[in-house]
């Protein structure tokens, strides 16, 4: 009896290994995301029944949960199936609190997945590509968030999702970066500066929201108003100044040092901002898209400046030496479709 059970378990394990090594899981995941995205776009265009966007949100949330579990060494089938089951229950019960909770979960998962799905970049253009891909993943998550039709304050939703996404990504980076021992003095300085910049940005925004603008802020608001009237949108500061530059510089640094993961973690400030960007119904979709695009372009330029400064301070001297260092940069890290942990 025991030998038969052992044989059966061995057969199941062999089947699972063959399935994991095949392309079918990736194909199924891609179809699920593409189908969910198509349904969400149809909902935005007001095509089809009213319940259609919710179905797309469930599909995207389940696929993103599956991908995040696979990327972080978890159990993708278990967590992906559970996410879909919970999403279906949310749609069936149709309660505001459940829809809001599902939207928060989807936003956080999309923001963290966008960061964890990046890979090291030897050159600036590769780092810019990673920032673009992370932004696209978060943008798909933004459509899924709106599809759940959450009922919540926009400011509270943004704060909650940003905080949860930060906790999630730093918990993962703590393991990827060999804990605090892998930081070193340089990495610790980067984390402290990034954390201080994040706190100052959030604190200033909260003070502005509660007590109103001063003279200097009034001038800044005039710039924002001019940008929205003449350029169609204004980039989100937290994503432009902190999130996107952290993605660009972090991916570039990860090709050389493991401390780069601690820099990349602050990229969640951009991905969480993008994933929650469609929550405000008073802002048109075109303005949302332009705001994300402007923030991405400016953030990449800031990231490029940080990379140049980093190489100037710590890299080799001379053009030939820098090119040799670039070719040699290749710190081993699992590919995009493989588990990091």
PDB file of C-alpha atoms in Angstrom, residues 23-254:
ATOM      1  CA  UNK A  23       5.259  27.104 -21.531  1.00  0.00           C
ATOM      2  CA  UNK A  24       1.619  26.374 -20.747  1.00  0.00           C
ATOM      3  CA  UNK A  25       1.529  28.230 -17.393  1.00  0.00           C
ATOM      4  CA  UNK A  26       2.983  31.345 -19.037  1.00  0.00           C
ATOM      5  CA  UNK A  27       0.556  31.043 -21.960  1.00  0.00           C
ATOM      6  CA  UNK A  28      -2.404  30.636 -19.617  1.00  0.00           C
ATOM      7  CA  UNK A  29      -1.259  33.579 -17.507  1.00  0.00           C
ATOM      8  CA  UNK A  30      -0.830  35.788 -20.583  1.00  0.00           C
ATOM      9  CA  UNK A  31      -4.288  34.873 -21.874  1.00  0.00           C
ATOM     10  CA  UNK A  32      -5.786  35.625 -18.471  1.00  0.00           C
ATOM     11  CA  UNK A  33      -4.151  39.048 -18.268  1.00  0.00           C
ATOM     12  CA  UNK A  34      -4.951  39.931 -21.889  1.00  0.00           C
ATOM     13  CA  UNK A  35      -8.558  38.827 -21.492  1.00  0.00           C
ATOM     14  CA  UNK A  36      -8.973  40.735 -18.239  1.00  0.00           C
ATOM     15  CA  UNK A  37      -7.388  43.840 -19.753  1.00  0.00           C
ATOM     16  CA  UNK A  38      -9.662  43.666 -22.807  1.00  0.00           C
ATOM     17  CA  UNK A  39     -12.720  43.385 -20.573  1.00  0.00           C
ATOM     18  CA  UNK A  40     -11.564  46.323 -18.440  1.00  0.00           C
ATOM     19  CA  UNK A  41     -10.988  48.500 -21.495  1.00  0.00           C
ATOM     20  CA  UNK A  42     -14.453  47.589 -22.732  1.00  0.00           C
ATOM     21  CA  UNK A  43     -15.812  48.672 -19.355  1.00  0.00           C
ATOM     22  CA  UNK A  44     -14.005  52.011 -19.567  1.00  0.00           C
ATOM     23  CA  UNK A  45     -15.543  52.534 -23.023  1.00  0.00           C
ATOM     24  CA  UNK A  46     -18.944  51.593 -21.527  1.00  0.00           C
ATOM     25  CA  UNK A  47     -19.326  48.552 -23.763  1.00  0.00           C
ATOM     26  CA  UNK A  48     -21.175  45.517 -22.460  1.00  0.00           C
ATOM     27  CA  UNK A  49     -23.054  44.916 -19.199  1.00  0.00           C
ATOM     28  CA  UNK A  50     -22.278  46.744 -15.959  1.00  0.00           C
ATOM     29  CA  UNK A  51     -20.775  43.674 -14.279  1.00  0.00           C
ATOM     30  CA  UNK A  52     -18.168  43.182 -17.005  1.00  0.00           C
ATOM     31  CA  UNK A  53     -15.376  45.350 -15.453  1.00  0.00           C
ATOM     32  CA  UNK A  54     -15.618  43.367 -12.221  1.00  0.00           C
ATOM     33  CA  UNK A  55     -14.878  40.154 -14.119  1.00  0.00           C
ATOM     34  CA  UNK A  56     -11.821  41.761 -15.687  1.00  0.00           C
ATOM     35  CA  UNK A  57     -10.638  42.970 -12.287  1.00  0.00           C
ATOM     36  CA  UNK A  58     -10.913  39.463 -10.849  1.00  0.00           C
ATOM     37  CA  UNK A  59      -8.948  38.031 -13.769  1.00  0.00           C
ATOM     38  CA  UNK A  60      -6.145  40.609 -13.453  1.00  0.00           C
ATOM     39  CA  UNK A  61      -6.030  40.358  -9.654  1.00  0.00           C
ATOM     40  CA  UNK A  62      -5.780  36.570  -9.821  1.00  0.00           C
ATOM     41  CA  UNK A  63      -3.096  36.652 -12.521  1.00  0.00           C
ATOM     42  CA  UNK A  64      -1.024  39.282 -10.708  1.00  0.00           C
ATOM     43  CA  UNK A  65      -1.287  37.380  -7.414  1.00  0.00           C
ATOM     44  CA  UNK A  66      -0.162  34.220  -9.210  1.00  0.00           C
ATOM     45  CA  UNK A  67       2.793  36.058 -10.764  1.00  0.00           C
ATOM     46  CA  UNK A  68       3.867  37.697  -7.496  1.00  0.00           C
ATOM     47  CA  UNK A  69       3.748  34.367  -5.653  1.00  0.00           C
ATOM     48  CA  UNK A  70       5.785  32.715  -8.415  1.00  0.00           C
ATOM     49  CA  UNK A  71       8.320  35.552  -8.486  1.00  0.00           C
ATOM     50  CA  UNK A  72       8.816  35.484  -4.714  1.00  0.00           C
ATOM     51  CA  UNK A  73       9.124  31.708  -4.388  1.00  0.00           C
ATOM     52  CA  UNK A  74       5.607  31.097  -3.069  1.00  0.00           C
ATOM     53  CA  UNK A  75       2.817  28.821  -4.264  1.00  0.00           C
ATOM     54  CA  UNK A  76       1.323  30.530  -7.310  1.00  0.00           C
ATOM     55  CA  UNK A  77      -1.448  28.010  -7.947  1.00  0.00           C
ATOM     56  CA  UNK A  78      -2.712  28.197  -4.378  1.00  0.00           C
ATOM     57  CA  UNK A  79      -2.591  31.973  -4.017  1.00  0.00           C
ATOM     58  CA  UNK A  80      -3.767  32.681  -7.559  1.00  0.00           C
ATOM     59  CA  UNK A  81      -6.773  30.381  -7.188  1.00  0.00           C
ATOM     60  CA  UNK A  82      -7.556  31.851  -3.781  1.00  0.00           C
ATOM     61  CA  UNK A  83      -7.431  35.403  -5.184  1.00  0.00           C
ATOM     62  CA  UNK A  84      -9.847  34.475  -7.979  1.00  0.00           C
ATOM     63  CA  UNK A  85     -12.205  32.743  -5.526  1.00  0.00           C
ATOM     64  CA  UNK A  86     -12.221  35.768  -3.215  1.00  0.00           C
ATOM     65  CA  UNK A  87     -12.752  38.093  -6.173  1.00  0.00           C
ATOM     66  CA  UNK A  88     -15.745  36.081  -7.376  1.00  0.00           C
ATOM     67  CA  UNK A  89     -17.210  36.135  -3.858  1.00  0.00           C
ATOM     68  CA  UNK A  90     -16.760  39.911  -3.742  1.00  0.00           C
ATOM     69  CA  UNK A  91     -18.671  40.327  -7.008  1.00  0.00           C
ATOM     70  CA  UNK A  92     -21.458  38.008  -5.900  1.00  0.00           C
ATOM     71  CA  UNK A  93     -21.936  39.577  -2.453  1.00  0.00           C
ATOM     72  CA  UNK A  94     -21.578  43.097  -3.923  1.00  0.00           C
ATOM     73  CA  UNK A  95     -20.829  44.979  -0.708  1.00  0.00           C
ATOM     74  CA  UNK A  96     -18.928  48.249  -0.636  1.00  0.00           C
ATOM     75  CA  UNK A  97     -16.447  47.155   2.031  1.00  0.00           C
ATOM     76  CA  UNK A  98     -15.590  43.967   0.197  1.00  0.00           C
ATOM     77  CA  UNK A  99     -15.150  45.797  -3.094  1.00  0.00           C
ATOM     78  CA  UNK A 100     -12.916  48.351  -1.438  1.00  0.00           C
ATOM     79  CA  UNK A 101     -10.823  45.641   0.212  1.00  0.00           C
ATOM     80  CA  UNK A 102     -10.425  43.844  -3.107  1.00  0.00           C
ATOM     81  CA  UNK A 103      -9.377  47.109  -4.760  1.00  0.00           C
ATOM     82  CA  UNK A 104      -6.757  47.756  -2.061  1.00  0.00           C
ATOM     83  CA  UNK A 105      -5.383  44.219  -2.448  1.00  0.00           C
ATOM     84  CA  UNK A 106      -5.207  44.549  -6.236  1.00  0.00           C
ATOM     85  CA  UNK A 107      -3.458  47.919  -6.024  1.00  0.00           C
ATOM     86  CA  UNK A 108      -0.855  46.651  -3.551  1.00  0.00           C
ATOM     87  CA  UNK A 109      -0.184  43.440  -5.487  1.00  0.00           C
ATOM     88  CA  UNK A 110       0.184  45.350  -8.773  1.00  0.00           C
ATOM     89  CA  UNK A 111       2.557  47.898  -7.195  1.00  0.00           C
ATOM     90  CA  UNK A 112       4.776  45.248  -5.585  1.00  0.00           C
ATOM     91  CA  UNK A 113       4.744  42.984  -8.653  1.00  0.00           C
ATOM     92  CA  UNK A 114       5.786  45.900 -10.872  1.00  0.00           C
ATOM     93  CA  UNK A 115       8.921  46.388  -8.769  1.00  0.00           C
ATOM     94  CA  UNK A 116       9.725  42.717  -8.193  1.00  0.00           C
ATOM     95  CA  UNK A 117       9.323  41.983 -11.897  1.00  0.00           C
ATOM     96  CA  UNK A 118      12.258  44.185 -12.866  1.00  0.00           C
ATOM     97  CA  UNK A 119      15.686  42.810 -13.742  1.00  0.00           C
ATOM     98  CA  UNK A 120      19.209  44.286 -13.468  1.00  0.00           C
ATOM     99  CA  UNK A 121      20.196  46.761 -16.178  1.00  0.00           C
ATOM    100  CA  UNK A 122      23.753  47.248 -17.371  1.00  0.00           C
ATOM    101  CA  UNK A 123      23.045  50.412 -19.341  1.00  0.00           C
ATOM    102  CA  UNK A 124      20.808  53.416 -18.919  1.00  0.00           C
ATOM    103  CA  UNK A 125      18.486  52.476 -21.748  1.00  0.00           C
ATOM    104  CA  UNK A 126      17.914  49.077 -20.157  1.00  0.00           C
ATOM    105  CA  UNK A 127      17.141  50.756 -16.834  1.00  0.00           C
ATOM    106  CA  UNK A 128      14.671  53.081 -18.587  1.00  0.00           C
ATOM    107  CA  UNK A 129      13.041  50.022 -20.157  1.00  0.00           C
ATOM    108  CA  UNK A 130      12.574  48.452 -16.725  1.00  0.00           C
ATOM    109  CA  UNK A 131      10.938  51.630 -15.424  1.00  0.00           C
ATOM    110  CA  UNK A 132       8.603  51.624 -18.427  1.00  0.00           C
ATOM    111  CA  UNK A 133       7.639  47.965 -17.925  1.00  0.00           C
ATOM    112  CA  UNK A 134       6.996  48.540 -14.221  1.00  0.00           C
ATOM    113  CA  UNK A 135       4.791  51.505 -15.085  1.00  0.00           C
ATOM    114  CA  UNK A 136       2.803  49.450 -17.598  1.00  0.00           C
ATOM    115  CA  UNK A 137       2.200  46.671 -15.049  1.00  0.00           C
ATOM    116  CA  UNK A 138       1.001  49.231 -12.508  1.00  0.00           C
ATOM    117  CA  UNK A 139      -1.230  50.854 -15.144  1.00  0.00           C
ATOM    118  CA  UNK A 140      -2.971  47.537 -15.804  1.00  0.00           C
ATOM    119  CA  UNK A 141      -3.435  47.253 -12.056  1.00  0.00           C
ATOM    120  CA  UNK A 142      -5.008  50.733 -12.043  1.00  0.00           C
ATOM    121  CA  UNK A 143      -7.701  49.568 -14.454  1.00  0.00           C
ATOM    122  CA  UNK A 144      -8.367  46.512 -12.282  1.00  0.00           C
ATOM    123  CA  UNK A 145      -8.622  48.689  -9.167  1.00  0.00           C
ATOM    124  CA  UNK A 146     -11.300  50.872 -10.747  1.00  0.00           C
ATOM    125  CA  UNK A 147     -13.143  47.795 -12.027  1.00  0.00           C
ATOM    126  CA  UNK A 148     -13.958  46.789  -8.441  1.00  0.00           C
ATOM    127  CA  UNK A 149     -15.696  50.176  -7.963  1.00  0.00           C
ATOM    128  CA  UNK A 150     -14.361  50.868  -4.456  1.00  0.00           C
ATOM    129  CA  UNK A 151     -16.109  53.373  -2.209  1.00  0.00           C
ATOM    130  CA  UNK A 152     -13.434  55.247  -0.271  1.00  0.00           C
ATOM    131  CA  UNK A 153     -11.714  58.599   0.083  1.00  0.00           C
ATOM    132  CA  UNK A 154      -9.076  59.047  -2.622  1.00  0.00           C
ATOM    133  CA  UNK A 155      -6.468  60.366  -0.170  1.00  0.00           C
ATOM    134  CA  UNK A 156      -7.081  57.556   2.323  1.00  0.00           C
ATOM    135  CA  UNK A 157      -6.870  54.972  -0.448  1.00  0.00           C
ATOM    136  CA  UNK A 158      -3.560  56.358  -1.722  1.00  0.00           C
ATOM    137  CA  UNK A 159      -2.011  56.460   1.743  1.00  0.00           C
ATOM    138  CA  UNK A 160      -3.209  52.962   2.633  1.00  0.00           C
ATOM    139  CA  UNK A 161      -2.020  51.334  -0.586  1.00  0.00           C
ATOM    140  CA  UNK A 162       1.340  53.133  -0.531  1.00  0.00           C
ATOM    141  CA  UNK A 163       1.960  52.089   3.071  1.00  0.00           C
ATOM    142  CA  UNK A 164       1.026  48.454   2.482  1.00  0.00           C
ATOM    143  CA  UNK A 165       3.041  48.300  -0.737  1.00  0.00           C
ATOM    144  CA  UNK A 166       6.088  49.725   1.045  1.00  0.00           C
ATOM    145  CA  UNK A 167       5.783  47.149   3.819  1.00  0.00           C
ATOM    146  CA  UNK A 168       5.439  44.329   1.305  1.00  0.00           C
ATOM    147  CA  UNK A 169       8.307  45.297  -0.962  1.00  0.00           C
ATOM    148  CA  UNK A 170      10.720  46.052   1.903  1.00  0.00           C
ATOM    149  CA  UNK A 171       9.909  42.710   3.530  1.00  0.00           C
ATOM    150  CA  UNK A 172      10.872  40.986   0.281  1.00  0.00           C
ATOM    151  CA  UNK A 173      13.940  43.150  -0.321  1.00  0.00           C
ATOM    152  CA  UNK A 174      15.106  42.430   3.234  1.00  0.00           C
ATOM    153  CA  UNK A 175      15.501  38.810   2.159  1.00  0.00           C
ATOM    154  CA  UNK A 176      16.878  39.578  -1.292  1.00  0.00           C
ATOM    155  CA  UNK A 177      19.428  42.052   0.057  1.00  0.00           C
ATOM    156  CA  UNK A 178      20.744  39.652   2.739  1.00  0.00           C
ATOM    157  CA  UNK A 179      19.059  41.636   5.497  1.00  0.00           C
ATOM    158  CA  UNK A 180      20.538  44.766   7.007  1.00  0.00           C
ATOM    159  CA  UNK A 181      24.002  43.173   6.848  1.00  0.00           C
ATOM    160  CA  UNK A 182      23.924  43.525   3.075  1.00  0.00           C
ATOM    161  CA  UNK A 183      23.321  47.254   3.206  1.00  0.00           C
ATOM    162  CA  UNK A 184      26.747  48.556   4.122  1.00  0.00           C
ATOM    163  CA  UNK A 185      27.342  52.220   4.849  1.00  0.00           C
ATOM    164  CA  UNK A 186      26.552  53.295   1.328  1.00  0.00           C
ATOM    165  CA  UNK A 187      23.329  51.332   1.164  1.00  0.00           C
ATOM    166  CA  UNK A 188      22.265  52.558   4.591  1.00  0.00           C
ATOM    167  CA  UNK A 189      22.802  56.154   3.501  1.00  0.00           C
ATOM    168  CA  UNK A 190      20.695  55.572   0.390  1.00  0.00           C
ATOM    169  CA  UNK A 191      17.853  54.052   2.402  1.00  0.00           C
ATOM    170  CA  UNK A 192      17.923  56.886   4.941  1.00  0.00           C
ATOM    171  CA  UNK A 193      17.896  59.564   2.253  1.00  0.00           C
ATOM    172  CA  UNK A 194      15.115  57.809   0.327  1.00  0.00           C
ATOM    173  CA  UNK A 195      13.049  57.343   3.478  1.00  0.00           C
ATOM    174  CA  UNK A 196      13.526  60.960   4.498  1.00  0.00           C
ATOM    175  CA  UNK A 197      12.515  62.171   1.030  1.00  0.00           C
ATOM    176  CA  UNK A 198       9.407  59.992   1.137  1.00  0.00           C
ATOM    177  CA  UNK A 199       8.390  61.203   4.592  1.00  0.00           C
ATOM    178  CA  UNK A 200       9.003  64.851   3.717  1.00  0.00           C
ATOM    179  CA  UNK A 201       6.927  64.553   0.552  1.00  0.00           C
ATOM    180  CA  UNK A 202       4.007  62.924   2.349  1.00  0.00           C
ATOM    181  CA  UNK A 203       4.195  65.280   5.340  1.00  0.00           C
ATOM    182  CA  UNK A 204       4.301  68.341   3.118  1.00  0.00           C
ATOM    183  CA  UNK A 205       1.333  67.106   1.085  1.00  0.00           C
ATOM    184  CA  UNK A 206      -0.639  66.495   4.284  1.00  0.00           C
ATOM    185  CA  UNK A 207       0.180  69.947   5.684  1.00  0.00           C
ATOM    186  CA  UNK A 208      -0.799  71.516   2.397  1.00  0.00           C
ATOM    187  CA  UNK A 209      -4.072  69.619   2.372  1.00  0.00           C
ATOM    188  CA  UNK A 210      -4.967  70.610   5.944  1.00  0.00           C
ATOM    189  CA  UNK A 211      -3.712  74.168   6.267  1.00  0.00           C
ATOM    190  CA  UNK A 212      -3.678  75.420   2.710  1.00  0.00           C
ATOM    191  CA  UNK A 213      -0.851  76.879   0.615  1.00  0.00           C
ATOM    192  CA  UNK A 214       1.586  79.592   1.534  1.00  0.00           C
ATOM    193  CA  UNK A 215       3.197  82.131  -0.771  1.00  0.00           C
ATOM    194  CA  UNK A 216       5.782  79.729  -2.167  1.00  0.00           C
ATOM    195  CA  UNK A 217       3.198  77.000  -2.606  1.00  0.00           C
ATOM    196  CA  UNK A 218       0.899  79.425  -4.379  1.00  0.00           C
ATOM    197  CA  UNK A 219       3.595  79.953  -6.997  1.00  0.00           C
ATOM    198  CA  UNK A 220       3.964  76.189  -7.326  1.00  0.00           C
ATOM    199  CA  UNK A 221       0.222  75.785  -7.747  1.00  0.00           C
ATOM    200  CA  UNK A 222       0.346  78.383 -10.503  1.00  0.00           C
ATOM    201  CA  UNK A 223       2.897  76.186 -12.259  1.00  0.00           C
ATOM    202  CA  UNK A 224       0.646  73.161 -11.797  1.00  0.00           C
ATOM    203  CA  UNK A 225      -2.319  75.089 -13.146  1.00  0.00           C
ATOM    204  CA  UNK A 226      -0.335  76.296 -16.146  1.00  0.00           C
ATOM    205  CA  UNK A 227       0.901  72.784 -16.875  1.00  0.00           C
ATOM    206  CA  UNK A 228      -2.616  71.340 -16.755  1.00  0.00           C
ATOM    207  CA  UNK A 229      -3.980  74.063 -19.008  1.00  0.00           C
ATOM    208  CA  UNK A 230      -1.188  74.043 -21.593  1.00  0.00           C
ATOM    209  CA  UNK A 231       0.317  70.532 -21.390  1.00  0.00           C
ATOM    210  CA  UNK A 232      -2.785  68.632 -20.371  1.00  0.00           C
ATOM    211  CA  UNK A 233      -1.461  67.310 -17.048  1.00  0.00           C
ATOM    212  CA  UNK A 234       1.095  67.694 -14.285  1.00  0.00           C
ATOM    213  CA  UNK A 235       3.317  64.767 -13.175  1.00  0.00           C
ATOM    214  CA  UNK A 236       2.807  63.291  -9.725  1.00  0.00           C
ATOM    215  CA  UNK A 237       5.666  64.546  -7.533  1.00  0.00           C
ATOM    216  CA  UNK A 238       6.220  61.400  -5.457  1.00  0.00           C
ATOM    217  CA  UNK A 239       6.505  59.235  -8.562  1.00  0.00           C
ATOM    218  CA  UNK A 240       8.579  61.736 -10.521  1.00  0.00           C
ATOM    219  CA  UNK A 241      11.060  62.751  -7.839  1.00  0.00           C
ATOM    220  CA  UNK A 242      11.407  59.464  -5.945  1.00  0.00           C
ATOM    221  CA  UNK A 243       9.702  56.437  -7.513  1.00  0.00           C
ATOM    222  CA  UNK A 244      10.865  56.429 -11.131  1.00  0.00           C
ATOM    223  CA  UNK A 245      14.451  57.570 -10.353  1.00  0.00           C
ATOM    224  CA  UNK A 246      14.672  54.792  -7.754  1.00  0.00           C
ATOM    225  CA  UNK A 247      13.593  52.218 -10.345  1.00  0.00           C
ATOM    226  CA  UNK A 248      16.111  53.464 -12.912  1.00  0.00           C
ATOM    227  CA  UNK A 249      19.036  53.817 -10.538  1.00  0.00           C
ATOM    228  CA  UNK A 250      18.144  50.666  -8.586  1.00  0.00           C
ATOM    229  CA  UNK A 251      18.015  48.420 -11.653  1.00  0.00           C
ATOM    230  CA  UNK A 252      21.306  49.878 -12.860  1.00  0.00           C
ATOM    231  CA  UNK A 253      22.925  49.333  -9.462  1.00  0.00           C
ATOM    232  CA  UNK A 254      21.590  45.767  -9.157  1.00  0.00           C
TER     233      UNK A 254
END
